[in-house]
């Protein structure tokens, strides 16, 4: 087999393992997922997994890197606002809701929320790769909004978590309570931003 097709085969196998890992983690939870189950679902020998990953944690980290980190990078690389800060935040949060709520990404975020406390290394990795970047981007936007006079509450910069609260509520609500009370996450976001920026004036 020529080296190029061998490399392609290796990448393919790695992708199959990551895909199988995602399905297993989501179905069983992080603690209950076994490498045997992942190998079986991926159609590879268990030993093959060790050629690609040291352990379950490193496999989960790869999953976050592939599935969630690119979304955060796309969102945090938004251009400097030409319109209002609110417009930019609406684009940011709207994209997050579209790309995460009701998707496999949302399932992964819920998994981290549920099992992170028992697996500090996983939570630490997620904080470093995802949360800290998102918070830094939000803080920068809040500071810009305060400087421009769009945001009156000066202390919001100390708590950028408040800005992204609707996204986290939507992720958790979706899995726990949506069947009892469906949530319109986009509309909740609009109300939340009205509270921060003041109601949008309709012309």
PDB file of C-alpha atoms in Angstrom, residues 6-152:
ATOM      1  CA  UNK A   6      -1.832   4.227   4.229  1.00  0.00           C
ATOM      2  CA  UNK A   7      -1.938   7.687   5.830  1.00  0.00           C
ATOM      3  CA  UNK A   8      -5.458   8.243   4.486  1.00  0.00           C
ATOM      4  CA  UNK A   9      -6.521   4.857   5.899  1.00  0.00           C
ATOM      5  CA  UNK A  10      -5.050   5.774   9.299  1.00  0.00           C
ATOM      6  CA  UNK A  11      -6.914   9.098   9.330  1.00  0.00           C
ATOM      7  CA  UNK A  12     -10.108   7.337   8.310  1.00  0.00           C
ATOM      8  CA  UNK A  13      -9.740   4.822  11.114  1.00  0.00           C
ATOM      9  CA  UNK A  14      -9.052   7.588  13.642  1.00  0.00           C
ATOM     10  CA  UNK A  15     -12.160   9.483  12.474  1.00  0.00           C
ATOM     11  CA  UNK A  16     -14.247   6.289  12.815  1.00  0.00           C
ATOM     12  CA  UNK A  17     -12.972   5.816  16.389  1.00  0.00           C
ATOM     13  CA  UNK A  18     -13.802   9.439  17.310  1.00  0.00           C
ATOM     14  CA  UNK A  19     -17.288   9.128  15.761  1.00  0.00           C
ATOM     15  CA  UNK A  20     -17.910   5.861  17.642  1.00  0.00           C
ATOM     16  CA  UNK A  21     -16.615   7.447  20.860  1.00  0.00           C
ATOM     17  CA  UNK A  22     -19.062  10.324  20.492  1.00  0.00           C
ATOM     18  CA  UNK A  23     -22.004   7.946  20.057  1.00  0.00           C
ATOM     19  CA  UNK A  24     -20.930   5.822  23.037  1.00  0.00           C
ATOM     20  CA  UNK A  25     -20.249   8.780  25.336  1.00  0.00           C
ATOM     21  CA  UNK A  26     -23.608  10.337  24.503  1.00  0.00           C
ATOM     22  CA  UNK A  27     -25.485   7.047  24.886  1.00  0.00           C
ATOM     23  CA  UNK A  28     -23.783   5.785  28.068  1.00  0.00           C
ATOM     24  CA  UNK A  29     -22.131   8.783  29.711  1.00  0.00           C
ATOM     25  CA  UNK A  30     -18.415   9.265  30.188  1.00  0.00           C
ATOM     26  CA  UNK A  31     -18.017   7.011  33.235  1.00  0.00           C
ATOM     27  CA  UNK A  32     -19.882   4.011  31.805  1.00  0.00           C
ATOM     28  CA  UNK A  33     -18.330   4.081  28.334  1.00  0.00           C
ATOM     29  CA  UNK A  34     -15.735   1.338  27.794  1.00  0.00           C
ATOM     30  CA  UNK A  35     -13.032   1.263  25.162  1.00  0.00           C
ATOM     31  CA  UNK A  36     -14.325  -2.206  24.168  1.00  0.00           C
ATOM     32  CA  UNK A  37     -17.691  -0.696  23.222  1.00  0.00           C
ATOM     33  CA  UNK A  38     -16.025   2.087  21.222  1.00  0.00           C
ATOM     34  CA  UNK A  39     -13.820  -0.421  19.372  1.00  0.00           C
ATOM     35  CA  UNK A  40     -16.825  -2.598  18.565  1.00  0.00           C
ATOM     36  CA  UNK A  41     -18.867   0.353  17.269  1.00  0.00           C
ATOM     37  CA  UNK A  42     -15.913   1.617  15.209  1.00  0.00           C
ATOM     38  CA  UNK A  43     -15.282  -1.857  13.799  1.00  0.00           C
ATOM     39  CA  UNK A  44     -11.667  -1.984  14.988  1.00  0.00           C
ATOM     40  CA  UNK A  45      -9.690  -4.081  17.440  1.00  0.00           C
ATOM     41  CA  UNK A  46      -9.305  -2.586  20.921  1.00  0.00           C
ATOM     42  CA  UNK A  47      -5.534  -2.481  20.389  1.00  0.00           C
ATOM     43  CA  UNK A  48      -6.056  -0.183  17.398  1.00  0.00           C
ATOM     44  CA  UNK A  49      -7.527   2.441  19.705  1.00  0.00           C
ATOM     45  CA  UNK A  50      -4.254   2.539  21.664  1.00  0.00           C
ATOM     46  CA  UNK A  51      -2.359   3.314  18.461  1.00  0.00           C
ATOM     47  CA  UNK A  52      -4.344   6.569  18.309  1.00  0.00           C
ATOM     48  CA  UNK A  53      -5.258   7.439  21.896  1.00  0.00           C
ATOM     49  CA  UNK A  54      -3.618   7.024  25.277  1.00  0.00           C
ATOM     50  CA  UNK A  55      -6.900   6.577  27.165  1.00  0.00           C
ATOM     51  CA  UNK A  56     -10.559   7.523  27.355  1.00  0.00           C
ATOM     52  CA  UNK A  57      -9.798  11.088  28.505  1.00  0.00           C
ATOM     53  CA  UNK A  58      -7.535  11.826  25.539  1.00  0.00           C
ATOM     54  CA  UNK A  59     -10.214  10.457  23.223  1.00  0.00           C
ATOM     55  CA  UNK A  60     -12.802  12.739  24.783  1.00  0.00           C
ATOM     56  CA  UNK A  61     -10.432  15.701  24.440  1.00  0.00           C
ATOM     57  CA  UNK A  62     -10.014  14.940  20.741  1.00  0.00           C
ATOM     58  CA  UNK A  63     -13.788  14.863  20.418  1.00  0.00           C
ATOM     59  CA  UNK A  64     -14.114  18.314  22.002  1.00  0.00           C
ATOM     60  CA  UNK A  65     -11.285  19.585  19.758  1.00  0.00           C
ATOM     61  CA  UNK A  66     -12.999  18.337  16.607  1.00  0.00           C
ATOM     62  CA  UNK A  67     -16.646  18.973  17.438  1.00  0.00           C
ATOM     63  CA  UNK A  68     -16.796  22.031  19.712  1.00  0.00           C
ATOM     64  CA  UNK A  69     -13.532  24.014  19.504  1.00  0.00           C
ATOM     65  CA  UNK A  70     -14.046  24.996  15.810  1.00  0.00           C
ATOM     66  CA  UNK A  71     -17.447  26.493  16.694  1.00  0.00           C
ATOM     67  CA  UNK A  72     -15.875  28.601  19.460  1.00  0.00           C
ATOM     68  CA  UNK A  73     -13.040  29.644  17.137  1.00  0.00           C
ATOM     69  CA  UNK A  74     -15.525  30.687  14.463  1.00  0.00           C
ATOM     70  CA  UNK A  75     -17.601  32.623  16.952  1.00  0.00           C
ATOM     71  CA  UNK A  76     -14.672  34.317  18.687  1.00  0.00           C
ATOM     72  CA  UNK A  77     -13.101  35.315  15.366  1.00  0.00           C
ATOM     73  CA  UNK A  78     -15.998  37.598  14.490  1.00  0.00           C
ATOM     74  CA  UNK A  79     -14.947  40.871  12.831  1.00  0.00           C
ATOM     75  CA  UNK A  80     -14.922  44.048  14.921  1.00  0.00           C
ATOM     76  CA  UNK A  81     -18.458  45.399  14.994  1.00  0.00           C
ATOM     77  CA  UNK A  82     -19.395  47.969  12.391  1.00  0.00           C
ATOM     78  CA  UNK A  83     -22.948  48.061  13.730  1.00  0.00           C
ATOM     79  CA  UNK A  84     -23.949  47.889  17.382  1.00  0.00           C
ATOM     80  CA  UNK A  85     -22.427  45.567  19.973  1.00  0.00           C
ATOM     81  CA  UNK A  86     -25.889  44.126  20.483  1.00  0.00           C
ATOM     82  CA  UNK A  87     -26.045  43.151  16.782  1.00  0.00           C
ATOM     83  CA  UNK A  88     -22.743  41.324  17.085  1.00  0.00           C
ATOM     84  CA  UNK A  89     -23.796  39.496  20.254  1.00  0.00           C
ATOM     85  CA  UNK A  90     -27.052  38.481  18.562  1.00  0.00           C
ATOM     86  CA  UNK A  91     -25.076  36.961  15.685  1.00  0.00           C
ATOM     87  CA  UNK A  92     -22.685  35.238  18.116  1.00  0.00           C
ATOM     88  CA  UNK A  93     -25.394  33.824  20.378  1.00  0.00           C
ATOM     89  CA  UNK A  94     -27.754  33.027  17.496  1.00  0.00           C
ATOM     90  CA  UNK A  95     -25.036  30.970  15.799  1.00  0.00           C
ATOM     91  CA  UNK A  96     -24.234  29.215  19.069  1.00  0.00           C
ATOM     92  CA  UNK A  97     -27.881  28.277  19.577  1.00  0.00           C
ATOM     93  CA  UNK A  98     -28.173  27.046  15.986  1.00  0.00           C
ATOM     94  CA  UNK A  99     -24.960  25.011  16.090  1.00  0.00           C
ATOM     95  CA  UNK A 100     -25.313  23.583  19.599  1.00  0.00           C
ATOM     96  CA  UNK A 101     -28.926  23.318  20.790  1.00  0.00           C
ATOM     97  CA  UNK A 102     -30.556  20.109  19.624  1.00  0.00           C
ATOM     98  CA  UNK A 103     -27.315  18.827  18.055  1.00  0.00           C
ATOM     99  CA  UNK A 104     -24.614  16.311  19.034  1.00  0.00           C
ATOM    100  CA  UNK A 105     -22.572  19.292  20.254  1.00  0.00           C
ATOM    101  CA  UNK A 106     -25.312  20.088  22.760  1.00  0.00           C
ATOM    102  CA  UNK A 107     -25.283  16.466  23.916  1.00  0.00           C
ATOM    103  CA  UNK A 108     -21.535  16.724  24.519  1.00  0.00           C
ATOM    104  CA  UNK A 109     -21.855  19.974  26.479  1.00  0.00           C
ATOM    105  CA  UNK A 110     -24.542  18.357  28.675  1.00  0.00           C
ATOM    106  CA  UNK A 111     -22.257  15.389  29.229  1.00  0.00           C
ATOM    107  CA  UNK A 112     -19.515  17.707  30.496  1.00  0.00           C
ATOM    108  CA  UNK A 113     -21.977  19.530  32.769  1.00  0.00           C
ATOM    109  CA  UNK A 114     -23.236  16.220  34.183  1.00  0.00           C
ATOM    110  CA  UNK A 115     -19.960  14.341  34.578  1.00  0.00           C
ATOM    111  CA  UNK A 116     -17.308  17.063  34.713  1.00  0.00           C
ATOM    112  CA  UNK A 117     -17.315  17.218  38.532  1.00  0.00           C
ATOM    113  CA  UNK A 118     -16.252  13.544  38.700  1.00  0.00           C
ATOM    114  CA  UNK A 119     -13.612  13.934  35.990  1.00  0.00           C
ATOM    115  CA  UNK A 120     -11.703  17.135  36.787  1.00  0.00           C
ATOM    116  CA  UNK A 121      -9.178  16.596  33.964  1.00  0.00           C
ATOM    117  CA  UNK A 122     -12.015  16.609  31.402  1.00  0.00           C
ATOM    118  CA  UNK A 123     -13.581  19.724  32.964  1.00  0.00           C
ATOM    119  CA  UNK A 124     -10.165  21.460  33.091  1.00  0.00           C
ATOM    120  CA  UNK A 125      -9.546  20.716  29.423  1.00  0.00           C
ATOM    121  CA  UNK A 126     -13.006  21.968  28.447  1.00  0.00           C
ATOM    122  CA  UNK A 127     -12.524  25.146  30.477  1.00  0.00           C
ATOM    123  CA  UNK A 128      -9.164  25.828  28.841  1.00  0.00           C
ATOM    124  CA  UNK A 129     -10.180  25.073  25.247  1.00  0.00           C
ATOM    125  CA  UNK A 130     -13.763  26.311  25.176  1.00  0.00           C
ATOM    126  CA  UNK A 131     -15.048  28.244  28.193  1.00  0.00           C
ATOM    127  CA  UNK A 132     -12.090  30.585  28.761  1.00  0.00           C
ATOM    128  CA  UNK A 133     -12.065  31.580  25.068  1.00  0.00           C
ATOM    129  CA  UNK A 134     -15.792  32.242  25.014  1.00  0.00           C
ATOM    130  CA  UNK A 135     -15.639  34.256  28.242  1.00  0.00           C
ATOM    131  CA  UNK A 136     -12.709  36.358  26.966  1.00  0.00           C
ATOM    132  CA  UNK A 137     -14.610  37.148  23.752  1.00  0.00           C
ATOM    133  CA  UNK A 138     -17.748  38.081  25.710  1.00  0.00           C
ATOM    134  CA  UNK A 139     -15.780  40.284  28.125  1.00  0.00           C
ATOM    135  CA  UNK A 140     -14.202  42.161  25.197  1.00  0.00           C
ATOM    136  CA  UNK A 141     -17.642  42.779  23.674  1.00  0.00           C
ATOM    137  CA  UNK A 142     -19.097  43.927  27.002  1.00  0.00           C
ATOM    138  CA  UNK A 143     -16.206  46.369  27.532  1.00  0.00           C
ATOM    139  CA  UNK A 144     -16.761  47.734  24.032  1.00  0.00           C
ATOM    140  CA  UNK A 145     -20.506  48.079  24.758  1.00  0.00           C
ATOM    141  CA  UNK A 146     -19.771  49.962  28.006  1.00  0.00           C
ATOM    142  CA  UNK A 147     -17.227  52.233  26.278  1.00  0.00           C
ATOM    143  CA  UNK A 148     -19.782  53.065  23.577  1.00  0.00           C
ATOM    144  CA  UNK A 149     -22.533  53.710  26.095  1.00  0.00           C
ATOM    145  CA  UNK A 150     -24.651  50.797  24.799  1.00  0.00           C
ATOM    146  CA  UNK A 151     -24.430  48.938  28.132  1.00  0.00           C
ATOM    147  CA  UNK A 152     -25.227  50.952  31.247  1.00  0.00           C
TER     148      UNK A 152
END
